[in-house]
Amino acid sequence: MRSLSALTIGVIVVGTASAFAPSVAFSRTKHNGGQSQTTSLNAIGVLARKAKEMDVRKYCEGGVEESVLAKVEELKSKLGAVDLMAVEGPGPLQTALTKRKGTIAVVAEYKRRLADSGFIDEVFDPEQMSPSFREFGASAVAVMADERMGGCSYDDLSEFVKEQESARGDMPGPLHVICSDLMVDEVQIARSAANDASAVLLNMGALGGMDRTEPLMKAAAALGMESIVTVSTPEEAQAAVQAGARILLVSNIGDPDEKRAIVDGLPDNVCTIASISMRSDNELEEIEEAWILRDKGFNAVWVADALYKFGADANEHPGAIIKSMGAKSSVKWATPKAQSGKGEGSREYLGDIMM
């Protein structure tokens, strides 16, 4: 391994000049979302970004793997030819997340550390969780490769990729694996590609706008990966699409109607994902929210902490929750008819999903 900061390769090292301007310049683009909640969340995002910038600096100075350096060189050679607006048709991940109308795809996010869950103390290792996500119907897996926020590393990302690849030729086959580290730097994009991620997650709010988000989108495309752009306002969604984003994740919004309003009017070739936050109760209302979001036209849901609310009961392990979210049921029957065992979809809701 070599210290990246000691090399004159032009890749960003936080706080230095870069060949990938304007992202390295970190221009202070003001976000004009117009919502006090979003403004507050973006302020938190700035703090998280600064902490991540320091992490990236330490990683670069501590020695970068040769496989990552190779991806950096590949990125440098291909970046100039990237035209996000010239991309024709959906990529493999977008195709996997865009199912027929009336269905919902599930992106299952793996974390070792949960945010104030109060439900379980430990999440199983990748070699146990990865096949479960696949076998119970997830359309993709995300790995929060941020040790501070999710307790995971890029080693976990690599383990998921390897386990999924072991299912090639099987039914169901391997899932796409997304790196959901807090991306602030092209070297993280190179690191994701070196670990064979299919896509990266880019948080526009934390990055401060498209001035920083678009260069990372181009870097991902140069290395053959798709980008998922996290948005919290209609303005962010429109800006992302105008820059060439084709997969959007609506996050930091609680109400399903408000989530839908973020993506109303977008072109049909844009895949929309809604993030489902974990409730601080013992119910599984997150499953019903997935059905609501499906009926409102979202292509997929992104589920993280809610997958691990219980963990022990056979009907409430992550795989069962994933399969429930993808079931044909609806809120018309889920409460209370589904709980009584009567009505369309009640079998999926009650746990016969295990069969």
mmCIF file of C-alpha atoms in Angstrom:
data_model
loop_
_atom_site.group_PDB
_atom_site.id
_atom_site.type_symbol
_atom_site.label_atom_id
_atom_site.label_comp_id
_atom_site.label_asym_id
_atom_site.label_seq_id
_atom_site.Cartn_x
_atom_site.Cartn_y
_atom_site.Cartn_z
ATOM 1 C CA MET A 1 0.000 0.000 0.000
ATOM 2 C CA ARG A 2 1.112 3.556 -0.720
ATOM 3 C CA SER A 3 0.237 6.900 0.829
ATOM 4 C CA LEU A 4 -1.994 8.605 -1.696
ATOM 5 C CA SER A 5 -1.023 12.070 -0.512
ATOM 6 C CA ALA A 6 2.594 11.311 -1.428
ATOM 7 C CA LEU A 7 1.706 10.655 -5.055
ATOM 8 C CA THR A 8 1.217 13.245 -7.773
ATOM 9 C CA ILE A 9 -1.714 11.446 -9.379
ATOM 10 C CA GLY A 10 -4.185 14.316 -9.235
ATOM 11 C CA VAL A 11 -6.809 12.553 -7.147
ATOM 12 C CA ILE A 12 -8.422 14.442 -4.338
ATOM 13 C CA VAL A 13 -6.881 14.365 -0.901
ATOM 14 C CA VAL A 14 -9.085 16.440 1.345
ATOM 15 C CA GLY A 15 -7.749 19.943 1.764
ATOM 16 C CA THR A 16 -5.421 19.877 -1.264
ATOM 17 C CA ALA A 17 -5.747 20.819 -4.912
ATOM 18 C CA SER A 18 -7.255 18.271 -7.279
ATOM 19 C CA ALA A 19 -7.628 17.471 -10.937
ATOM 20 C CA PHE A 20 -11.280 16.729 -10.257
ATOM 21 C CA ALA A 21 -12.405 20.337 -9.724
ATOM 22 C CA PRO A 22 -14.919 21.667 -8.836
ATOM 23 C CA SER A 23 -15.622 18.944 -6.259
ATOM 24 C CA VAL A 24 -12.310 19.307 -4.479
ATOM 25 C CA ALA A 25 -12.771 23.046 -4.248
ATOM 26 C CA PHE A 26 -15.808 22.390 -2.051
ATOM 27 C CA SER A 27 -17.545 25.562 -3.202
ATOM 28 C CA ARG A 28 -20.078 26.583 -0.592
ATOM 29 C CA THR A 29 -23.222 26.241 -2.642
ATOM 30 C CA LYS A 30 -26.198 27.315 -0.563
ATOM 31 C CA HIS A 31 -29.087 24.855 -0.594
ATOM 32 C CA ASN A 32 -32.400 26.626 -1.143
ATOM 33 C CA GLY A 33 -34.804 23.820 -0.323
ATOM 34 C CA GLY A 34 -37.149 26.175 1.523
ATOM 35 C CA GLN A 35 -37.926 23.708 4.301
ATOM 36 C CA SER A 36 -36.672 24.287 7.816
ATOM 37 C CA GLN A 37 -36.544 20.542 8.464
ATOM 38 C CA THR A 38 -34.371 19.966 5.420
ATOM 39 C CA THR A 39 -32.156 22.916 6.315
ATOM 40 C CA SER A 40 -31.632 21.486 9.785
ATOM 41 C CA LEU A 41 -30.854 18.043 8.422
ATOM 42 C CA ASN A 42 -28.420 19.490 5.914
ATOM 43 C CA ALA A 43 -26.642 21.304 8.738
ATOM 44 C CA ILE A 44 -26.168 17.931 10.399
ATOM 45 C CA GLY A 45 -25.001 16.625 7.035
ATOM 46 C CA VAL A 46 -22.285 19.281 6.891
ATOM 47 C CA LEU A 47 -20.890 18.047 10.208
ATOM 48 C CA ALA A 48 -21.023 14.444 8.999
ATOM 49 C CA ARG A 49 -19.296 15.457 5.776
ATOM 50 C CA LYS A 50 -16.473 17.188 7.607
ATOM 51 C CA ALA A 51 -15.948 14.112 9.784
ATOM 52 C CA LYS A 52 -15.904 11.931 6.678
ATOM 53 C CA GLU A 53 -13.413 14.235 4.977
ATOM 54 C CA MET A 54 -11.079 13.664 7.900
ATOM 55 C CA ASP A 55 -11.597 9.901 7.636
ATOM 56 C CA VAL A 56 -10.705 10.013 3.946
ATOM 57 C CA ARG A 57 -7.578 12.058 4.656
ATOM 58 C CA LYS A 58 -6.431 9.501 7.229
ATOM 59 C CA TYR A 59 -7.139 6.656 4.821
ATOM 60 C CA CYS A 60 -5.130 8.313 2.052
ATOM 61 C CA GLU A 61 -2.214 9.114 4.319
ATOM 62 C CA GLY A 62 -2.256 5.673 5.931
ATOM 63 C CA GLY A 63 -1.724 3.790 2.698
ATOM 64 C CA VAL A 64 -4.024 3.012 -0.214
ATOM 65 C CA GLU A 65 -4.402 -0.478 -1.641
ATOM 66 C CA GLU A 66 -2.930 -1.113 -5.081
ATOM 67 C CA SER A 67 -6.360 -2.176 -6.343
ATOM 68 C CA VAL A 68 -7.760 1.236 -5.402
ATOM 69 C CA LEU A 69 -4.820 3.057 -6.992
ATOM 70 C CA ALA A 70 -5.489 1.112 -10.187
ATOM 71 C CA LYS A 71 -9.083 2.328 -10.156
ATOM 72 C CA VAL A 72 -7.863 5.891 -9.583
ATOM 73 C CA GLU A 73 -5.742 5.642 -12.726
ATOM 74 C CA GLU A 74 -8.672 4.160 -14.649
ATOM 75 C CA LEU A 75 -10.889 6.982 -13.413
ATOM 76 C CA LYS A 76 -8.403 9.603 -14.584
ATOM 77 C CA SER A 77 -8.205 8.052 -18.031
ATOM 78 C CA LYS A 78 -11.968 7.708 -18.575
ATOM 79 C CA LEU A 79 -13.464 10.724 -16.788
ATOM 80 C CA GLY A 80 -13.166 13.127 -19.719
ATOM 81 C CA ALA A 81 -15.339 10.942 -21.937
ATOM 82 C CA VAL A 82 -18.253 10.684 -19.483
ATOM 83 C CA ASP A 83 -21.532 12.269 -20.591
ATOM 84 C CA LEU A 84 -24.276 11.454 -18.108
ATOM 85 C CA MET A 85 -27.023 12.793 -20.383
ATOM 86 C CA ALA A 86 -25.927 10.556 -23.262
ATOM 87 C CA VAL A 87 -26.602 7.324 -21.366
ATOM 88 C CA GLU A 88 -29.204 5.261 -23.204
ATOM 89 C CA GLY A 89 -31.581 3.000 -21.323
ATOM 90 C CA PRO A 90 -31.512 1.898 -17.694
ATOM 91 C CA GLY A 91 -28.450 0.332 -16.114
ATOM 92 C CA PRO A 92 -28.512 -3.161 -14.563
ATOM 93 C CA LEU A 93 -29.357 -1.901 -11.058
ATOM 94 C CA GLN A 94 -32.105 0.405 -12.287
ATOM 95 C CA THR A 95 -33.552 -2.485 -14.259
ATOM 96 C CA ALA A 96 -33.556 -4.681 -11.163
ATOM 97 C CA LEU A 97 -35.345 -1.987 -9.149
ATOM 98 C CA THR A 98 -37.950 -1.153 -11.791
ATOM 99 C CA LYS A 99 -40.453 -3.951 -11.701
ATOM 100 C CA ARG A 100 -43.897 -4.135 -13.251
ATOM 101 C CA LYS A 101 -46.568 -1.737 -12.068
ATOM 102 C CA GLY A 102 -48.243 -2.747 -8.809
ATOM 103 C CA THR A 103 -45.103 -4.252 -7.296
ATOM 104 C CA ILE A 104 -42.337 -2.840 -5.135
ATOM 105 C CA ALA A 105 -38.651 -3.674 -5.041
ATOM 106 C CA VAL A 106 -36.759 -3.723 -1.748
ATOM 107 C CA VAL A 107 -33.238 -2.449 -1.162
ATOM 108 C CA ALA A 108 -32.020 -4.036 2.083
ATOM 109 C CA GLU A 109 -29.310 -2.041 3.814
ATOM 110 C CA TYR A 110 -26.835 -3.864 6.004
ATOM 111 C CA LYS A 111 -25.540 -2.194 9.147
ATOM 112 C CA ARG A 112 -23.712 -3.565 12.159
ATOM 113 C CA ARG A 113 -24.673 -0.577 14.307
ATOM 114 C CA LEU A 114 -28.237 0.664 14.618
ATOM 115 C CA ALA A 115 -29.245 4.196 15.568
ATOM 116 C CA ASP A 116 -30.930 4.046 18.993
ATOM 117 C CA SER A 117 -32.926 0.983 18.033
ATOM 118 C CA GLY A 118 -33.350 -0.480 21.490
ATOM 119 C CA PHE A 119 -34.434 -3.729 19.866
ATOM 120 C CA ILE A 120 -31.373 -5.907 19.247
ATOM 121 C CA ASP A 121 -27.757 -5.771 20.326
ATOM 122 C CA GLU A 122 -26.066 -7.490 17.406
ATOM 123 C CA VAL A 123 -26.575 -7.935 13.664
ATOM 124 C CA PHE A 124 -25.372 -11.178 12.095
ATOM 125 C CA ASP A 125 -22.280 -11.199 9.874
ATOM 126 C CA PRO A 126 -22.458 -10.720 6.074
ATOM 127 C CA GLU A 127 -22.072 -14.418 5.310
ATOM 128 C CA GLN A 128 -25.339 -15.029 7.210
ATOM 129 C CA MET A 129 -27.316 -11.960 6.161
ATOM 130 C CA SER A 130 -26.347 -11.839 2.481
ATOM 131 C CA PRO A 131 -28.042 -15.107 1.411
ATOM 132 C CA SER A 132 -31.072 -14.278 3.540
ATOM 133 C CA PHE A 133 -31.568 -10.969 1.738
ATOM 134 C CA ARG A 134 -31.373 -12.760 -1.601
ATOM 135 C CA GLU A 135 -33.515 -15.751 -0.778
ATOM 136 C CA PHE A 136 -36.344 -13.689 0.729
ATOM 137 C CA GLY A 137 -36.763 -11.382 -2.225
ATOM 138 C CA ALA A 138 -34.616 -8.255 -1.910
ATOM 139 C CA SER A 139 -33.788 -6.697 -5.266
ATOM 140 C CA ALA A 140 -30.499 -5.171 -4.109
ATOM 141 C CA VAL A 141 -28.287 -4.924 -1.035
ATOM 142 C CA ALA A 142 -26.704 -1.760 0.324
ATOM 143 C CA VAL A 143 -23.786 -1.830 2.744
ATOM 144 C CA MET A 144 -23.252 1.241 4.913
ATOM 145 C CA ALA A 145 -19.462 1.143 4.709
ATOM 146 C CA ASP A 146 -19.040 3.835 7.330
ATOM 147 C CA GLU A 147 -17.724 2.582 10.657
ATOM 148 C CA ARG A 148 -18.909 5.655 12.535
ATOM 149 C CA MET A 149 -22.497 5.605 11.281
ATOM 150 C CA GLY A 150 -23.134 1.966 10.454
ATOM 151 C CA GLY A 151 -20.333 -0.011 12.052
ATOM 152 C CA CYS A 152 -19.333 -1.485 8.677
ATOM 153 C CA SER A 153 -16.196 -1.290 6.568
ATOM 154 C CA TYR A 154 -15.287 -1.837 2.933
ATOM 155 C CA ASP A 155 -14.339 -5.372 3.981
ATOM 156 C CA ASP A 156 -18.032 -5.960 4.697
ATOM 157 C CA LEU A 157 -18.859 -4.568 1.253
ATOM 158 C CA SER A 158 -16.412 -7.011 -0.290
ATOM 159 C CA GLU A 159 -17.868 -9.924 1.686
ATOM 160 C CA PHE A 160 -21.359 -9.153 0.420
ATOM 161 C CA VAL A 161 -20.152 -8.954 -3.171
ATOM 162 C CA LYS A 162 -18.329 -12.272 -2.886
ATOM 163 C CA GLU A 163 -21.272 -14.041 -1.273
ATOM 164 C CA GLN A 164 -23.714 -12.714 -3.854
ATOM 165 C CA GLU A 165 -21.402 -13.724 -6.672
ATOM 166 C CA SER A 166 -21.381 -17.271 -5.292
ATOM 167 C CA ALA A 167 -25.057 -17.497 -6.268
ATOM 168 C CA ARG A 168 -24.375 -16.890 -9.971
ATOM 169 C CA GLY A 169 -26.209 -19.541 -11.949
ATOM 170 C CA ASP A 170 -28.647 -20.151 -9.099
ATOM 171 C CA MET A 171 -32.243 -19.035 -8.701
ATOM 172 C CA PRO A 172 -32.462 -16.446 -7.302
ATOM 173 C CA GLY A 173 -29.169 -15.182 -8.631
ATOM 174 C CA PRO A 174 -26.789 -12.608 -7.176
ATOM 175 C CA LEU A 175 -28.071 -9.199 -6.106
ATOM 176 C CA HIS A 176 -26.471 -5.904 -6.963
ATOM 177 C CA VAL A 177 -24.468 -4.514 -4.033
ATOM 178 C CA ILE A 178 -24.513 -0.757 -3.337
ATOM 179 C CA CYS A 179 -21.891 1.109 -1.334
ATOM 180 C CA SER A 180 -23.757 3.554 0.912
ATOM 181 C CA ASP A 181 -20.760 5.201 2.508
ATOM 182 C CA LEU A 182 -21.084 8.977 2.915
ATOM 183 C CA MET A 183 -19.308 9.879 -0.311
ATOM 184 C CA VAL A 184 -17.279 13.094 -0.276
ATOM 185 C CA ASP A 185 -14.302 12.201 -2.456
ATOM 186 C CA GLU A 186 -13.456 10.432 -5.705
ATOM 187 C CA VAL A 187 -11.099 8.076 -3.892
ATOM 188 C CA GLN A 188 -14.174 6.558 -2.174
ATOM 189 C CA ILE A 189 -15.674 5.998 -5.616
ATOM 190 C CA ALA A 190 -12.463 4.241 -6.668
ATOM 191 C CA ARG A 191 -12.508 2.196 -3.478
ATOM 192 C CA SER A 192 -16.108 1.120 -4.116
ATOM 193 C CA ALA A 193 -15.219 0.043 -7.644
ATOM 194 C CA ALA A 194 -12.159 -1.842 -6.399
ATOM 195 C CA ASN A 195 -14.515 -3.838 -4.159
ATOM 196 C CA ASP A 196 -16.846 -4.534 -7.125
ATOM 197 C CA ALA A 197 -19.825 -2.489 -5.959
ATOM 198 C CA SER A 198 -22.550 -2.079 -8.575
ATOM 199 C CA ALA A 199 -23.486 1.428 -7.447
ATOM 200 C CA VAL A 200 -22.790 4.194 -4.954
ATOM 201 C CA LEU A 201 -25.126 6.344 -2.878
ATOM 202 C CA LEU A 202 -24.624 10.113 -3.148
ATOM 203 C CA ASN A 203 -26.324 12.352 -0.589
ATOM 204 C CA MET A 204 -26.973 15.698 -2.274
ATOM 205 C CA GLY A 205 -27.953 17.431 0.960
ATOM 206 C CA ALA A 206 -24.795 16.378 2.780
ATOM 207 C CA LEU A 207 -22.680 17.305 -0.242
ATOM 208 C CA GLY A 208 -24.262 20.748 -0.423
ATOM 209 C CA GLY A 209 -25.786 20.560 -3.883
ATOM 210 C CA MET A 210 -25.068 19.456 -7.433
ATOM 211 C CA ASP A 211 -21.707 21.251 -7.595
ATOM 212 C CA ARG A 212 -20.274 18.445 -5.494
ATOM 213 C CA THR A 213 -22.706 15.687 -6.434
ATOM 214 C CA GLU A 214 -22.345 15.751 -10.223
ATOM 215 C CA PRO A 215 -18.550 15.183 -10.295
ATOM 216 C CA LEU A 216 -19.030 12.107 -8.109
ATOM 217 C CA MET A 217 -21.795 10.870 -10.424
ATOM 218 C CA LYS A 218 -19.382 11.203 -13.335
ATOM 219 C CA ALA A 219 -16.619 9.435 -11.422
ATOM 220 C CA ALA A 220 -18.942 6.510 -10.688
ATOM 221 C CA ALA A 221 -20.003 6.304 -14.339
ATOM 222 C CA ALA A 222 -16.371 6.351 -15.461
ATOM 223 C CA LEU A 223 -15.779 3.223 -13.376
ATOM 224 C CA GLY A 224 -18.904 1.431 -14.592
ATOM 225 C CA MET A 225 -21.085 2.039 -11.543
ATOM 226 C CA GLU A 226 -24.554 3.540 -11.261
ATOM 227 C CA SER A 227 -25.349 6.375 -8.867
ATOM 228 C CA ILE A 228 -28.282 6.680 -6.508
ATOM 229 C CA VAL A 229 -28.818 10.319 -5.538
ATOM 230 C CA THR A 230 -30.500 11.066 -2.215
ATOM 231 C CA VAL A 231 -32.910 14.015 -2.377
ATOM 232 C CA SER A 232 -35.215 15.714 0.142
ATOM 233 C CA THR A 233 -36.924 18.450 -1.890
ATOM 234 C CA PRO A 234 -38.509 18.739 -5.343
ATOM 235 C CA GLU A 235 -35.757 21.206 -6.267
ATOM 236 C CA GLU A 236 -33.052 18.666 -5.427
ATOM 237 C CA ALA A 237 -34.893 15.981 -7.415
ATOM 238 C CA GLN A 238 -35.185 18.207 -10.481
ATOM 239 C CA ALA A 239 -31.541 19.297 -10.250
ATOM 240 C CA ALA A 240 -30.367 15.682 -9.985
ATOM 241 C CA VAL A 241 -32.391 14.586 -13.020
ATOM 242 C CA GLN A 242 -31.211 17.568 -15.066
ATOM 243 C CA ALA A 243 -27.628 16.503 -14.300
ATOM 244 C CA GLY A 244 -28.318 12.971 -15.522
ATOM 245 C CA ALA A 245 -29.382 11.068 -12.376
ATOM 246 C CA ARG A 246 -31.635 8.123 -13.167
ATOM 247 C CA ILE A 247 -32.126 6.658 -9.687
ATOM 248 C CA LEU A 248 -33.361 8.881 -6.840
ATOM 249 C CA LEU A 249 -33.770 8.022 -3.166
ATOM 250 C CA VAL A 250 -36.215 10.216 -1.238
ATOM 251 C CA SER A 251 -34.974 10.478 2.335
ATOM 252 C CA ASN A 252 -35.500 12.547 5.502
ATOM 253 C CA ILE A 253 -39.230 12.822 4.750
ATOM 254 C CA GLY A 254 -41.744 11.010 6.953
ATOM 255 C CA ASP A 255 -45.169 11.321 5.338
ATOM 256 C CA PRO A 256 -45.775 9.118 2.250
ATOM 257 C CA ASP A 257 -47.694 11.908 0.490
ATOM 258 C CA GLU A 258 -44.815 14.315 1.050
ATOM 259 C CA LYS A 259 -42.389 11.701 -0.263
ATOM 260 C CA ARG A 260 -44.469 11.353 -3.404
ATOM 261 C CA ALA A 261 -44.573 15.119 -3.880
ATOM 262 C CA ILE A 262 -40.767 15.177 -4.089
ATOM 263 C CA VAL A 263 -40.768 13.103 -7.288
ATOM 264 C CA ASP A 264 -44.032 14.186 -8.916
ATOM 265 C CA GLY A 265 -43.606 15.171 -12.531
ATOM 266 C CA LEU A 266 -40.265 13.458 -13.078
ATOM 267 C CA PRO A 267 -39.653 11.641 -16.386
ATOM 268 C CA ASP A 268 -40.750 8.024 -16.647
ATOM 269 C CA ASN A 269 -37.147 6.882 -17.104
ATOM 270 C CA VAL A 270 -36.273 7.885 -13.532
ATOM 271 C CA CYS A 271 -36.390 5.128 -10.885
ATOM 272 C CA THR A 272 -37.779 6.380 -7.571
ATOM 273 C CA ILE A 273 -36.928 4.845 -4.202
ATOM 274 C CA ALA A 274 -38.438 5.882 -0.868
ATOM 275 C CA SER A 275 -36.540 5.450 2.376
ATOM 276 C CA ILE A 276 -38.539 3.882 5.211
ATOM 277 C CA SER A 277 -37.498 4.983 8.682
ATOM 278 C CA MET A 278 -37.800 2.693 11.678
ATOM 279 C CA ARG A 279 -40.609 3.443 14.139
ATOM 280 C CA SER A 280 -39.769 3.495 17.821
ATOM 281 C CA ASP A 281 -42.491 1.005 18.729
ATOM 282 C CA ASN A 282 -43.054 -2.734 18.702
ATOM 283 C CA GLU A 283 -45.289 -2.748 15.644
ATOM 284 C CA LEU A 284 -44.277 -3.363 12.055
ATOM 285 C CA GLU A 285 -46.004 -0.398 10.442
ATOM 286 C CA GLU A 286 -42.988 -0.084 8.168
ATOM 287 C CA ILE A 287 -44.409 -3.003 6.145
ATOM 288 C CA GLU A 288 -47.677 -1.192 5.592
ATOM 289 C CA GLU A 289 -45.777 1.949 4.590
ATOM 290 C CA ALA A 290 -44.036 -0.076 1.879
ATOM 291 C CA TRP A 291 -47.441 -1.023 0.484
ATOM 292 C CA ILE A 292 -48.603 2.611 0.620
ATOM 293 C CA LEU A 293 -45.487 3.774 -1.211
ATOM 294 C CA ARG A 294 -45.974 1.052 -3.820
ATOM 295 C CA ASP A 295 -49.537 2.210 -4.423
ATOM 296 C CA LYS A 296 -48.310 5.798 -4.764
ATOM 297 C CA GLY A 297 -46.070 4.771 -7.621
ATOM 298 C CA PHE A 298 -42.614 4.363 -6.094
ATOM 299 C CA ASN A 299 -40.482 1.721 -7.754
ATOM 300 C CA ALA A 300 -38.656 0.623 -4.615
ATOM 301 C CA VAL A 301 -38.194 1.133 -0.899
ATOM 302 C CA TRP A 302 -34.903 1.432 0.974
ATOM 303 C CA VAL A 303 -35.034 -0.292 4.361
ATOM 304 C CA ALA A 304 -32.296 -0.286 6.988
ATOM 305 C CA ASP A 305 -32.857 -0.301 10.754
ATOM 306 C CA ALA A 306 -36.450 -1.516 10.431
ATOM 307 C CA LEU A 307 -35.124 -4.872 9.202
ATOM 308 C CA TYR A 308 -33.571 -5.529 12.598
ATOM 309 C CA LYS A 309 -36.343 -4.465 14.981
ATOM 310 C CA PHE A 310 -36.810 -7.905 16.422
ATOM 311 C CA GLY A 311 -34.524 -10.488 14.880
ATOM 312 C CA ALA A 312 -35.392 -13.528 16.988
ATOM 313 C CA ASP A 313 -38.963 -14.443 16.067
ATOM 314 C CA ALA A 314 -39.181 -16.595 12.933
ATOM 315 C CA ASN A 315 -41.811 -14.294 11.404
ATOM 316 C CA GLU A 316 -39.922 -11.089 12.167
ATOM 317 C CA HIS A 317 -36.363 -11.722 10.993
ATOM 318 C CA PRO A 318 -35.082 -9.449 8.198
ATOM 319 C CA GLY A 319 -35.916 -11.888 5.424
ATOM 320 C CA ALA A 320 -39.522 -12.171 6.546
ATOM 321 C CA ILE A 321 -39.873 -8.384 6.700
ATOM 322 C CA ILE A 322 -38.469 -8.071 3.172
ATOM 323 C CA LYS A 323 -40.883 -10.653 1.846
ATOM 324 C CA SER A 324 -43.794 -8.982 3.620
ATOM 325 C CA MET A 325 -42.975 -5.654 2.015
ATOM 326 C CA GLY A 326 -43.012 -7.293 -1.408
ATOM 327 C CA ALA A 327 -46.294 -9.111 -0.759
ATOM 328 C CA LYS A 328 -49.441 -8.337 -2.733
ATOM 329 C CA SER A 329 -51.320 -7.152 0.360
ATOM 330 C CA SER A 330 -52.458 -3.593 0.969
ATOM 331 C CA VAL A 331 -53.420 -1.390 3.887
ATOM 332 C CA LYS A 332 -57.041 -1.885 2.919
ATOM 333 C CA TRP A 333 -56.764 -5.365 4.424
ATOM 334 C CA ALA A 334 -53.743 -5.116 6.687
ATOM 335 C CA THR A 335 -55.432 -3.349 9.587
ATOM 336 C CA PRO A 336 -57.232 -4.976 11.215
ATOM 337 C CA LYS A 337 -58.363 -7.667 8.761
ATOM 338 C CA ALA A 338 -54.899 -9.004 8.122
ATOM 339 C CA GLN A 339 -54.249 -9.338 11.831
ATOM 340 C CA SER A 340 -57.441 -11.302 12.220
ATOM 341 C CA GLY A 341 -56.351 -13.710 9.476
ATOM 342 C CA LYS A 342 -59.067 -12.611 7.066
ATOM 343 C CA GLY A 343 -58.880 -10.778 3.800
ATOM 344 C CA GLU A 344 -56.643 -10.601 0.772
ATOM 345 C CA GLY A 345 -52.971 -10.590 1.633
ATOM 346 C CA SER A 346 -53.444 -11.572 5.252
ATOM 347 C CA ARG A 347 -51.365 -14.717 4.857
ATOM 348 C CA GLU A 348 -48.304 -12.727 3.822
ATOM 349 C CA TYR A 349 -48.842 -10.268 6.635
ATOM 350 C CA LEU A 350 -49.248 -12.912 9.332
ATOM 351 C CA GLY A 351 -46.103 -14.834 8.553
ATOM 352 C CA ASP A 352 -47.084 -17.522 6.115
ATOM 353 C CA ILE A 353 -44.458 -15.692 4.045
ATOM 354 C CA MET A 354 -42.036 -18.211 5.539
ATOM 355 C CA MET A 355 -43.534 -20.992 3.440
#
